[in-house]
Amino acid sequence: MDLLQQFWFGTRQIIRGTALLGLPIFLLACAATPAQQKQTEAEPEAMTTDDTEMTYLPLSSELVYYILTAEIAGQRGQIGIASDLYQKAADTIESPALAERAARVATFSRDKGRINKALDRWQSVDPNDADVLVMQVPFLLNEKQFNQVITTMDKAISLSPEKSPVYLATFSEHLSDMVDGATALPMMRRLESYRNNDPEARFAYARMAAFYKEYDLALTEIDALLAKQPNHEPFLALKSEVLQRNGDPERALKLIAKAAQKPGASEELRFSYAKLLGENGETAKAQAVFEELNLENPDNKEVLFALGLLALENGDGQTAKTYFTDLLRKGDPAQQAGYFMGLAEEMNGNIDAALVWFASVPADSQRFDSAQGRYISLLAEQGDVDKARNHLKLMRQERPGQAREFFLFEAAFLQEQDMSKEAMSVYDEALLQFPNDFELLYSRAMLAESQNDIPKLEADLRKILEIDPDNAQALNALGYTLTDRTDRHQEALLLIERALELKPGDPFFLDSLGWVYYRMGNLDLAEKYLRQAIAVQPDAEFNAHLGEVLWQQGKKGEAQAVWQAAKEQDADNKVLNETLERFNQ
């Protein structure tokens, strides 16, 4: 079910088909993901204004010049220039439509000063336009002006109550992106519409509670809504989703099945039902519902995507290819179809086509990393490791902001190919560029351990600890290695004890503590801590260690039973097999 779970358990967008350009504003207010950064560099959306007003604008030569030049700059990707020119145009005339356009273009510049200036102008020429108020919210959140956020949202909803569902959904998105649940949920409760028991506000709060996994809160709110509107489909769909997430799939399916199978049930509700069927392993029933939806509305892209995934799950690459081809032809807003087309072609045995599809997945797609990984793996499977490495080198050059990740990817890839010497060279090169990166240092240390280069391992872990003395992972790794590979047991004990102070009860640290006591000859304490580790998390390596301690205590039958349990957990575990070999088991 791996493929389907990527879909079934994916987070659904809070709102679809509506937009206030909230995303571009949010990008300015906080750190953006690479995909979001790419999006902000795209061409601004086409100008949408009141046609009547624009028809009667006094189009002076100066105004025409600003607007036309701004549009040309935008088409060339010169967003800052486009924003400045639109701002000049907006300052030239009292036009709400033009001021709005200037503000929306400014959001793509990611320049806080430009956006504030544009929003101020829009508000000055049209103080009763609620959209401009909602667009201010992410900036206010970023500056932690929470009281002003509530005042602004209350005013926006009072000015345009017909837009309340859109505004509340947009507000929910901003909250979920920018603050934690302890802040977001009380803010939702402070809205005037929530306090007045407005169903849309209460529904938005329930969705927010579900997002933060406050399922009891969400269910209480939804049940109150359903008491007044027992057949309201969005309420039913949300409750079934919450029940599913809260570990009650039987109730979830029972709740939604009856409503979804009624004549006239909405496409949205039936989609939710099919999705829930898929989550619970009833893929045949899910497919039947999706196929019915596809017949009724062949342009529903989410349905096409779901059917493509189902075909892949069923091993039918050709059918999957058909659905994803249709999705690409009709527009692939999530930019995921190319990756799954690659999987379909790979399943069909068309490796060259699969490589082309994986390489075509855009960098701002959430499937970009997966596509790169599959592209590299396929090249390796074809015996073209050099081409794979050249591709990763090119990616580092083209995307310097992700160079660190591509170094880590290449090193891990080379280790999978049993090319540890080459992997070490990659780490060395990466650390020249990122000398204090903890993940690179730790990864090189682990590779050094596999190469029996304990001095290099210690040097890298010590460097991490120089920068961050309380790095529990580095403390434990160094302590375990010193006791396992050297006779510096007392030093190792201090390191491991410090790691456990920082993360009490960590099973890996408890295993290390048990092992250091074993190496120091204290078998009773060794057994105690190893059993504690296994109680927290059963693990083949922990059992390998415990079995060795028990064997040395003379409890050979018990040791053999522990080792047998470890075999059943992970028969290929390296530590376990080395232990069994040493004891001729």
Coordinates of C-alpha atoms in Angstrom, one line a residue:
M1 CA 0.0 0.0 0.0
D2 CA 3.0 2.3 -0.1
L3 CA 1.9 4.2 -3.2
L4 CA -1.7 4.6 -2.1
Q5 CA -0.7 5.7 1.3
Q6 CA 1.0 8.7 -0.3
F7 CA -2.4 9.7 -1.5
W8 CA -4.8 8.4 1.1
F9 CA -2.9 10.0 4.0
G10 CA -1.9 13.1 2.2
T11 CA -3.1 16.4 3.7
R12 CA -6.1 17.8 1.8
Q13 CA -6.0 21.5 1.1
I14 CA -8.2 23.5 3.4
I15 CA -9.7 25.3 0.4
R16 CA -9.8 24.5 -3.3
G17 CA -10.8 26.7 -6.2
T18 CA -10.7 30.0 -4.3
A19 CA -7.8 32.4 -3.9
L20 CA -6.9 35.7 -2.3
L21 CA -3.2 35.4 -3.2
G22 CA -2.7 34.4 0.4
L23 CA 0.3 32.2 -0.5
P24 CA 2.5 34.8 -2.0
I25 CA 1.9 37.1 1.0
F26 CA 2.8 34.3 3.3
L27 CA 6.0 33.7 1.4
L28 CA 7.1 37.2 2.4
A29 CA 6.2 36.7 6.0
C30 CA 8.3 33.6 6.8
A31 CA 10.8 31.3 5.3
A32 CA 9.6 29.6 2.2
T33 CA 10.3 26.1 0.9
P34 CA 12.2 25.7 -2.3
A35 CA 9.0 24.9 -4.1
Q36 CA 7.3 28.0 -2.8
Q37 CA 10.3 30.1 -3.7
K38 CA 10.0 28.9 -7.2
Q39 CA 6.4 29.8 -7.3
T40 CA 7.0 33.4 -6.3
E41 CA 9.3 33.8 -9.2
A42 CA 6.6 32.9 -11.7
E43 CA 4.7 35.3 -13.9
P44 CA 2.0 37.2 -11.9
E45 CA -1.5 36.2 -12.6
A46 CA -3.5 38.0 -15.3
M47 CA -5.0 41.3 -14.3
T48 CA -8.6 40.8 -13.1
T49 CA -10.5 44.0 -12.4
D50 CA -13.8 45.6 -12.8
D51 CA -14.1 46.0 -16.6
T52 CA -16.5 49.0 -16.3
E53 CA -14.2 50.9 -14.1
M54 CA -11.2 50.2 -16.3
T55 CA -13.1 51.2 -19.4
Y56 CA -13.6 54.7 -18.1
L57 CA -10.1 55.2 -16.6
P58 CA -8.6 58.5 -17.9
L59 CA -5.7 56.7 -19.6
S60 CA -3.0 59.3 -19.8
S61 CA 0.1 58.5 -21.7
E62 CA 2.0 58.2 -18.4
L63 CA -0.5 55.7 -17.0
V64 CA -0.5 53.6 -20.1
Y65 CA 3.3 53.6 -20.1
Y66 CA 3.4 52.4 -16.4
I67 CA 0.9 49.6 -17.0
L68 CA 2.2 48.2 -20.2
T69 CA 5.8 48.4 -19.1
A70 CA 4.9 46.7 -15.8
E71 CA 3.2 43.8 -17.7
I72 CA 6.2 43.3 -19.9
A73 CA 8.5 43.3 -16.9
G74 CA 6.3 40.7 -15.2
Q75 CA 6.3 38.5 -18.3
R76 CA 10.1 38.6 -18.2
G77 CA 10.2 37.6 -14.6
Q78 CA 11.3 41.1 -13.4
I79 CA 8.8 41.1 -10.6
G80 CA 10.5 44.0 -8.6
I81 CA 10.3 46.3 -11.6
A82 CA 6.7 45.3 -12.4
S83 CA 5.7 45.9 -8.8
D84 CA 7.4 49.4 -8.8
L85 CA 5.7 50.4 -12.1
Y86 CA 2.3 49.2 -11.0
Q87 CA 2.8 51.2 -7.7
K88 CA 3.5 54.3 -9.7
A89 CA 0.4 53.7 -11.8
A90 CA -1.7 53.2 -8.7
D91 CA -0.4 56.4 -7.2
T92 CA -1.4 58.3 -10.3
I93 CA -5.1 57.7 -10.1
E94 CA -7.8 57.0 -7.5
S95 CA -8.6 53.5 -8.8
P96 CA -9.4 50.7 -6.4
A97 CA -9.0 48.1 -9.2
L98 CA -5.6 49.4 -10.1
A99 CA -4.5 49.6 -6.5
E100 CA -5.6 46.1 -6.0
R101 CA -3.6 44.9 -9.0
A102 CA -0.5 46.7 -7.7
A103 CA -0.9 45.0 -4.3
R104 CA -1.3 41.6 -5.9
V105 CA 1.7 42.0 -8.1
A106 CA 3.7 43.3 -5.1
T107 CA 3.1 40.1 -3.3
F108 CA 5.2 38.2 -5.8
S109 CA 8.2 40.5 -5.2
R110 CA 8.7 39.1 -1.6
D111 CA 9.6 42.6 -0.6
K112 CA 7.9 43.6 2.6
G113 CA 8.3 47.3 1.9
R114 CA 6.8 47.1 -1.5
I115 CA 3.8 45.1 -0.2
N116 CA 3.1 47.3 2.7
K117 CA 3.1 50.4 0.4
A118 CA 0.8 48.7 -2.1
L119 CA -1.6 47.5 0.6
D120 CA -1.7 51.0 2.2
R121 CA -2.5 52.5 -1.2
W122 CA -5.3 50.0 -1.9
Q123 CA -6.8 50.6 1.5
S124 CA -6.7 54.4 1.1
V125 CA -8.6 54.3 -2.2
D126 CA -11.0 51.6 -1.1
P127 CA -11.2 51.4 2.7
N128 CA -14.2 49.1 2.6
D129 CA -12.6 46.3 0.5
A130 CA -12.3 43.3 2.9
D131 CA -9.8 41.5 0.7
V132 CA -7.1 44.0 1.5
L133 CA -7.7 43.4 5.2
V134 CA -7.3 39.6 4.8
M135 CA -4.1 40.1 2.8
Q136 CA -2.6 42.0 5.8
V137 CA -3.1 39.1 8.2
P138 CA 0.1 37.1 7.5
F139 CA 2.2 40.2 8.1
L140 CA 0.4 40.8 11.4
L141 CA 0.9 37.2 12.4
N142 CA 4.6 37.4 11.5
E143 CA 4.9 40.4 13.8
K144 CA 2.9 38.7 16.5
Q145 CA 0.3 41.4 16.5
F146 CA -2.4 38.9 17.5
N147 CA -5.0 41.4 18.8
Q148 CA -4.8 43.3 15.5
V149 CA -5.2 40.0 13.6
I150 CA -8.5 39.4 15.3
T151 CA -9.7 43.0 14.8
T152 CA -8.7 42.8 11.1
M153 CA -10.5 39.5 10.5
D154 CA -13.6 40.6 12.3
K155 CA -13.8 43.7 10.2
A156 CA -13.2 41.8 7.0
I157 CA -16.0 39.3 7.7
S158 CA -18.4 42.1 8.7
L159 CA -17.6 44.0 5.5
S160 CA -18.1 41.0 3.3
P161 CA -20.1 38.3 5.1
E162 CA -20.8 36.5 1.9
K163 CA -17.0 35.8 1.7
S164 CA -16.8 34.5 5.2
P165 CA -16.1 30.8 4.2
V166 CA -13.3 31.9 2.0
Y167 CA -11.8 34.3 4.5
L168 CA -12.0 31.7 7.3
A169 CA -10.4 29.1 5.2
T170 CA -7.6 31.5 4.2
F171 CA -7.2 32.5 7.9
S172 CA -6.9 28.9 8.9
E173 CA -4.2 28.3 6.3
H174 CA -2.2 31.2 7.6
L175 CA -2.5 30.1 11.2
S176 CA -1.6 26.5 10.4
D177 CA 1.5 27.7 8.5
M178 CA 2.7 30.3 10.9
V179 CA 1.8 29.5 14.5
D180 CA 1.4 26.4 16.7
G181 CA -1.9 24.9 17.9
A182 CA -1.6 26.5 21.3
T183 CA -1.8 29.9 19.6
A184 CA -4.0 29.1 16.6
L185 CA -7.0 27.5 18.3
P186 CA -7.5 30.3 20.9
M187 CA -7.3 32.9 18.1
M188 CA -10.0 31.1 16.2
R189 CA -12.2 31.1 19.3
R190 CA -11.7 34.9 19.7
L191 CA -13.3 35.7 16.3
E192 CA -16.6 37.5 16.7
S193 CA -18.2 35.1 14.2
Y194 CA -17.1 32.1 16.3
R195 CA -18.4 33.7 19.5
N196 CA -21.7 34.3 17.8
N197 CA -21.9 30.6 16.9
D198 CA -21.6 31.1 13.2
P199 CA -21.6 27.6 11.6
E200 CA -18.8 28.5 9.1
A201 CA -16.6 29.8 11.9
R202 CA -17.3 26.8 14.1
F203 CA -16.6 24.5 11.1
A204 CA -13.3 26.3 10.5
Y205 CA -12.4 25.8 14.1
A206 CA -13.2 22.1 14.0
R207 CA -10.9 21.7 10.9
M208 CA -8.2 23.6 12.7
A209 CA -8.5 21.4 15.7
A210 CA -8.3 18.3 13.5
F211 CA -5.2 19.7 11.8
Y212 CA -3.5 20.0 15.2
K213 CA -4.7 16.5 16.1
E214 CA -7.0 17.8 18.9
Y215 CA -9.5 15.2 17.8
D216 CA -11.7 15.4 20.9
L217 CA -12.1 19.2 20.4
A218 CA -12.8 18.7 16.7
L219 CA -15.5 16.0 17.4
T220 CA -17.2 18.1 20.0
E221 CA -17.5 21.0 17.6
I222 CA -18.6 18.9 14.7
D223 CA -21.2 17.0 16.8
A224 CA -22.7 20.4 17.8
L225 CA -22.9 21.4 14.2
L226 CA -24.4 18.1 13.1
A227 CA -27.1 18.3 15.9
K228 CA -28.5 21.3 14.0
Q229 CA -27.7 20.1 10.4
P230 CA -27.5 16.3 10.6
N231 CA -27.3 15.9 6.8
H232 CA -24.8 18.6 6.0
E233 CA -22.2 16.9 3.8
P234 CA -19.1 18.9 4.8
F235 CA -19.8 18.2 8.4
L236 CA -20.2 14.5 7.8
A237 CA -17.0 14.3 5.7
L238 CA -15.0 16.1 8.3
K239 CA -16.3 13.9 11.2
S240 CA -15.5 10.8 9.2
E241 CA -12.0 12.1 8.6
V242 CA -11.5 12.9 12.3
L243 CA -12.8 9.5 13.4
Q244 CA -10.4 7.8 10.9
R245 CA -7.4 9.8 12.2
N246 CA -8.5 9.1 15.8
G247 CA -8.3 5.3 15.2
D248 CA -11.9 4.5 14.7
P249 CA -12.2 3.5 11.0
E250 CA -15.3 1.4 11.4
R251 CA -17.3 4.4 12.7
A252 CA -15.7 6.6 10.1
L253 CA -16.9 4.4 7.2
K254 CA -20.3 3.7 8.7
L255 CA -20.9 7.4 9.1
I256 CA -20.1 8.5 5.6
A257 CA -21.2 5.4 3.6
K258 CA -24.9 5.9 4.0
A259 CA -24.7 9.6 3.0
A260 CA -22.3 9.0 0.1
Q261 CA -24.6 6.3 -1.4
K262 CA -27.7 8.4 -1.3
P263 CA -29.1 9.6 -4.7
G264 CA -27.8 13.1 -5.2
A265 CA -24.8 12.8 -3.0
S266 CA -22.2 15.4 -4.0
E267 CA -19.1 14.6 -5.9
E268 CA -17.0 15.9 -3.0
L269 CA -18.7 13.6 -0.4
R270 CA -18.3 10.6 -2.7
F271 CA -14.7 11.4 -3.2
S272 CA -14.2 11.6 0.6
Y273 CA -15.9 8.2 0.9
A274 CA -13.7 6.6 -1.8
K275 CA -10.6 8.1 -0.2
L276 CA -11.7 6.6 3.2
L277 CA -12.3 3.2 1.5
G278 CA -8.7 3.3 0.2
E279 CA -7.2 4.2 3.5
N280 CA -8.8 1.2 5.0
G281 CA -7.6 -1.2 2.4
E282 CA -10.9 -1.6 0.5
T283 CA -9.2 -0.6 -2.8
A284 CA -11.7 -2.5 -5.1
K285 CA -14.6 -0.5 -3.6
A286 CA -12.6 2.7 -3.7
Q287 CA -11.8 2.1 -7.4
A288 CA -15.5 1.5 -8.2
V289 CA -16.5 4.8 -6.7
F290 CA -13.6 6.7 -8.4
E291 CA -14.5 5.2 -11.7
E292 CA -18.1 6.2 -11.3
L293 CA -16.9 9.8 -10.5
N294 CA -14.6 9.8 -13.5
L295 CA -17.5 8.8 -15.8
E296 CA -19.6 11.6 -14.4
N297 CA -16.9 14.2 -14.5
P298 CA -13.9 13.2 -16.6
D299 CA -12.2 16.6 -15.8
N300 CA -11.9 16.0 -12.1
K301 CA -8.1 15.9 -11.7
E302 CA -8.1 14.5 -8.2
V303 CA -10.1 11.5 -9.4
L304 CA -7.7 10.9 -12.3
F305 CA -4.8 11.0 -9.9
A306 CA -6.5 8.5 -7.5
L307 CA -7.3 6.1 -10.3
G308 CA -3.7 6.3 -11.6
L309 CA -2.4 5.4 -8.1
L310 CA -4.8 2.5 -7.8
A311 CA -3.6 1.2 -11.2
L312 CA 0.0 1.4 -10.0
E313 CA -0.9 -0.3 -6.7
N314 CA -2.5 -3.1 -8.8
G315 CA 0.6 -3.5 -10.9
D316 CA -1.1 -2.2 -14.1
G317 CA 1.4 0.3 -15.5
Q318 CA -0.4 0.7 -18.8
T319 CA -3.6 1.8 -17.2
A320 CA -1.8 4.0 -14.8
K321 CA 0.0 5.6 -17.8
T322 CA -3.4 6.3 -19.4
Y323 CA -4.8 8.1 -16.4
F324 CA -1.6 10.1 -15.7
T325 CA -1.4 11.1 -19.4
D326 CA -5.0 12.3 -19.2
L327 CA -4.1 14.3 -16.1
L328 CA -1.1 15.9 -17.7
R329 CA -3.2 16.8 -20.8
K330 CA -5.9 18.5 -18.6
G331 CA -3.3 20.2 -16.4
D332 CA -1.5 18.9 -13.4
P333 CA -1.7 21.6 -10.7
A334 CA 0.2 19.6 -8.1
Q335 CA 3.0 18.8 -10.7
Q336 CA 3.1 15.2 -9.5
A337 CA 1.9 13.3 -12.6
G338 CA 5.4 13.2 -14.2
Y339 CA 6.8 11.3 -11.3
F340 CA 4.1 8.7 -11.4
M341 CA 4.3 8.5 -15.2
G342 CA 8.0 7.5 -14.6
L343 CA 6.9 4.8 -12.2
A344 CA 4.3 3.6 -14.7
E345 CA 6.9 3.4 -17.5
E346 CA 9.3 1.7 -15.2
M347 CA 6.6 -0.9 -14.4
N348 CA 6.0 -1.3 -18.2
G349 CA 9.7 -1.9 -18.7
N350 CA 10.3 1.3 -20.6
I351 CA 13.4 2.4 -18.7
D352 CA 14.5 5.1 -21.1
A353 CA 11.0 6.7 -21.0
A354 CA 11.0 6.4 -17.2
L355 CA 14.3 8.3 -17.0
V356 CA 12.9 11.1 -19.1
W357 CA 9.8 11.4 -16.9
F358 CA 11.8 11.4 -13.7
A359 CA 14.2 14.0 -15.1
S360 CA 11.2 16.2 -16.2
V361 CA 9.7 16.6 -12.7
P362 CA 10.0 20.3 -11.9
A363 CA 12.0 21.5 -8.9
D364 CA 9.0 23.0 -7.3
S365 CA 7.1 19.7 -7.2
Q366 CA 6.8 17.9 -3.9
R367 CA 7.9 14.8 -5.9
F368 CA 11.1 16.4 -7.0
D369 CA 13.3 14.7 -4.5
S370 CA 11.7 11.3 -5.0
A371 CA 12.0 11.7 -8.8
Q372 CA 15.7 12.5 -8.4
G373 CA 16.2 9.5 -6.2
R374 CA 14.5 7.2 -8.6
Y375 CA 16.4 8.7 -11.6
I376 CA 19.7 8.1 -9.9
S377 CA 18.7 4.6 -8.8
L378 CA 17.7 3.6 -12.3
L379 CA 20.9 4.8 -13.7
A380 CA 22.8 2.8 -11.2
E381 CA 20.7 -0.3 -11.9
Q382 CA 21.6 0.2 -15.6
G383 CA 25.3 0.2 -14.6
D384 CA 25.8 3.9 -15.3
V385 CA 27.1 5.2 -11.9
D386 CA 29.2 7.8 -13.5
K387 CA 26.2 9.4 -15.3
A388 CA 24.3 9.4 -12.0
R389 CA 27.2 11.2 -10.3
N390 CA 27.5 13.7 -13.1
H391 CA 23.8 14.4 -12.8
L392 CA 24.1 15.1 -9.0
K393 CA 27.1 17.3 -9.6
L394 CA 25.1 19.3 -12.2
M395 CA 22.2 19.6 -9.7
R396 CA 24.5 21.0 -7.1
Q397 CA 25.6 23.6 -9.7
E398 CA 22.1 24.5 -10.8
R399 CA 20.6 24.5 -7.3
P400 CA 23.4 25.8 -5.0
G401 CA 20.8 26.3 -2.2
Q402 CA 20.3 22.5 -2.1
A403 CA 24.0 21.6 -2.6
R404 CA 24.3 20.1 0.9
E405 CA 21.3 17.8 0.3
F406 CA 22.7 16.7 -3.0
F407 CA 26.1 15.9 -1.4
L408 CA 24.3 13.8 1.3
F409 CA 22.3 12.1 -1.4
E410 CA 25.4 11.2 -3.5
A411 CA 27.3 9.9 -0.5
A412 CA 24.4 7.7 0.6
F413 CA 24.0 6.5 -3.0
L414 CA 27.7 5.6 -3.3
Q415 CA 27.5 3.7 0.0
E416 CA 24.6 1.7 -1.3
Q417 CA 26.8 0.8 -4.3
D418 CA 29.6 -0.4 -1.9
M419 CA 31.7 2.6 -3.0
S420 CA 32.7 3.7 0.4
K421 CA 36.0 5.3 -0.6
E422 CA 34.2 7.5 -3.2
A423 CA 31.5 8.3 -0.6
M424 CA 34.2 9.5 1.8
S425 CA 35.6 11.8 -0.9
V426 CA 32.1 13.3 -1.4
Y427 CA 31.8 14.0 2.3
D428 CA 35.3 15.5 2.3
E429 CA 34.3 17.8 -0.6
A430 CA 31.0 18.7 1.1
L431 CA 32.6 19.6 4.4
L432 CA 35.0 22.0 2.6
Q433 CA 31.9 23.9 1.5
F434 CA 29.9 23.3 4.7
P435 CA 32.6 22.8 7.4
N436 CA 30.3 23.0 10.5
D437 CA 27.3 21.1 9.2
F438 CA 26.3 18.5 11.8
E439 CA 24.6 16.1 9.5
L440 CA 27.6 16.0 7.1
L441 CA 30.0 15.6 10.1
Y442 CA 27.9 12.8 11.7
S443 CA 27.4 11.0 8.4
R444 CA 31.1 11.1 7.7
A445 CA 31.8 9.8 11.2
M446 CA 29.5 6.8 10.7
L447 CA 31.2 6.0 7.4
A448 CA 34.6 6.3 9.1
E449 CA 33.5 3.8 11.7
S450 CA 32.6 1.3 9.0
Q451 CA 36.1 1.8 7.6
N452 CA 37.7 1.3 11.0
D453 CA 39.0 4.9 11.0
I454 CA 38.2 5.6 14.6
P455 CA 40.4 8.7 14.9
K456 CA 38.4 10.3 12.0
L457 CA 35.1 9.4 13.6
E458 CA 36.2 10.9 16.9
A459 CA 37.4 14.1 15.3
D460 CA 34.1 14.6 13.5
L461 CA 32.0 13.9 16.6
R462 CA 34.3 16.0 18.7
K463 CA 33.8 18.9 16.3
I464 CA 30.0 18.6 16.7
L465 CA 30.4 18.6 20.4
E466 CA 32.7 21.7 20.3
I467 CA 29.9 23.6 18.6
D468 CA 27.0 21.9 20.5
P469 CA 28.2 20.3 23.8
D470 CA 24.6 19.0 24.4
N471 CA 24.2 17.2 21.2
A472 CA 22.9 13.9 22.6
Q473 CA 23.2 11.9 19.3
A474 CA 26.9 12.8 19.0
L475 CA 27.5 12.1 22.7
N476 CA 26.0 8.6 22.5
A477 CA 27.6 7.8 19.2
L478 CA 31.1 8.7 20.5
G479 CA 30.5 6.9 23.8
Y480 CA 29.2 3.7 22.2
T481 CA 32.1 3.7 19.7
L482 CA 34.7 4.3 22.3
T483 CA 33.5 1.4 24.5
D484 CA 32.8 -0.9 21.5
R485 CA 36.1 -0.3 19.6
T486 CA 38.5 0.9 22.3
D487 CA 39.3 0.3 26.0
R488 CA 38.3 3.9 26.9
H489 CA 35.3 2.6 28.9
Q490 CA 35.2 5.2 31.7
E491 CA 35.3 8.1 29.2
A492 CA 32.6 6.4 27.2
L493 CA 30.4 5.9 30.3
L494 CA 30.5 9.7 31.0
L495 CA 29.5 10.5 27.5
I496 CA 26.6 8.1 27.4
E497 CA 25.4 9.1 30.8
R498 CA 25.3 12.7 29.7
A499 CA 23.3 11.7 26.6
L500 CA 20.8 10.0 28.8
E501 CA 20.5 13.1 31.0
L502 CA 19.6 15.0 27.9
K503 CA 17.2 12.4 26.6
P504 CA 16.0 10.2 29.5
G505 CA 14.6 6.8 28.4
D506 CA 16.0 6.8 24.9
P507 CA 16.3 3.1 24.0
F508 CA 19.4 3.5 21.9
F509 CA 21.2 5.4 24.7
L510 CA 20.0 2.7 27.2
D511 CA 21.5 0.1 25.0
S512 CA 24.8 2.0 24.9
L513 CA 24.8 2.2 28.7
G514 CA 24.1 -1.5 29.0
W515 CA 26.9 -2.2 26.6
V516 CA 29.5 0.0 28.3
Y517 CA 28.7 -1.7 31.6
Y518 CA 29.1 -5.1 29.9
R519 CA 32.5 -4.0 28.6
M520 CA 33.4 -2.8 32.1
G521 CA 32.5 -6.2 33.5
N522 CA 29.4 -5.2 35.4
L523 CA 27.0 -7.8 34.0
D524 CA 24.1 -7.1 36.3
L525 CA 23.9 -3.5 35.4
A526 CA 24.4 -4.4 31.7
E527 CA 21.4 -6.7 31.8
K528 CA 19.3 -4.2 33.6
Y529 CA 19.8 -1.4 31.1
L530 CA 19.6 -3.7 28.0
R531 CA 16.3 -5.0 29.3
Q532 CA 15.1 -1.4 29.7
A533 CA 16.1 -0.6 26.2
I534 CA 14.2 -3.6 24.8
A535 CA 11.1 -2.8 26.9
V536 CA 11.0 0.6 25.3
Q537 CA 11.7 -0.6 21.7
P538 CA 12.3 -4.2 20.7
D539 CA 15.4 -4.3 18.4
A540 CA 17.5 -7.0 17.0
E541 CA 20.8 -5.3 18.0
F542 CA 19.6 -4.8 21.6
N543 CA 18.7 -8.4 21.8
A544 CA 22.1 -9.4 20.3
H545 CA 23.7 -7.5 23.2
L546 CA 21.4 -8.9 25.8
G547 CA 22.0 -12.4 24.6
E548 CA 25.7 -11.9 24.9
V549 CA 25.4 -10.7 28.4
L550 CA 23.2 -13.6 29.4
W551 CA 25.6 -16.1 27.8
Q552 CA 28.5 -14.6 29.8
Q553 CA 26.3 -15.0 33.0
G554 CA 25.9 -18.7 32.2
K555 CA 22.3 -18.3 31.1
K556 CA 22.9 -20.0 27.8
G557 CA 19.4 -21.2 27.2
E558 CA 17.9 -17.8 27.9
A559 CA 20.6 -16.2 25.6
Q560 CA 19.7 -18.6 22.8
A561 CA 16.0 -17.7 23.2
V562 CA 16.8 -14.0 23.1
W563 CA 18.9 -14.4 19.9
Q564 CA 16.1 -16.4 18.3
A565 CA 13.7 -13.6 19.0
A566 CA 16.3 -11.2 17.4
K567 CA 16.5 -13.5 14.3
E568 CA 12.7 -13.3 13.9
Q569 CA 12.9 -9.5 14.2
D570 CA 15.7 -9.0 11.7
A571 CA 17.6 -12.0 10.4
D572 CA 20.0 -9.8 8.4
N573 CA 21.1 -7.6 11.3
K574 CA 24.9 -7.2 11.1
V575 CA 25.6 -7.0 14.8
L576 CA 23.3 -10.0 15.5
N577 CA 25.0 -12.2 12.9
E578 CA 28.5 -11.2 14.1
T579 CA 27.5 -12.1 17.6
L580 CA 26.1 -15.4 16.6
E581 CA 29.2 -16.2 14.7
R582 CA 31.5 -15.4 17.6
F583 CA 29.5 -17.7 19.8
N584 CA 29.1 -20.4 17.2
Q585 CA 25.3 -20.2 17.2

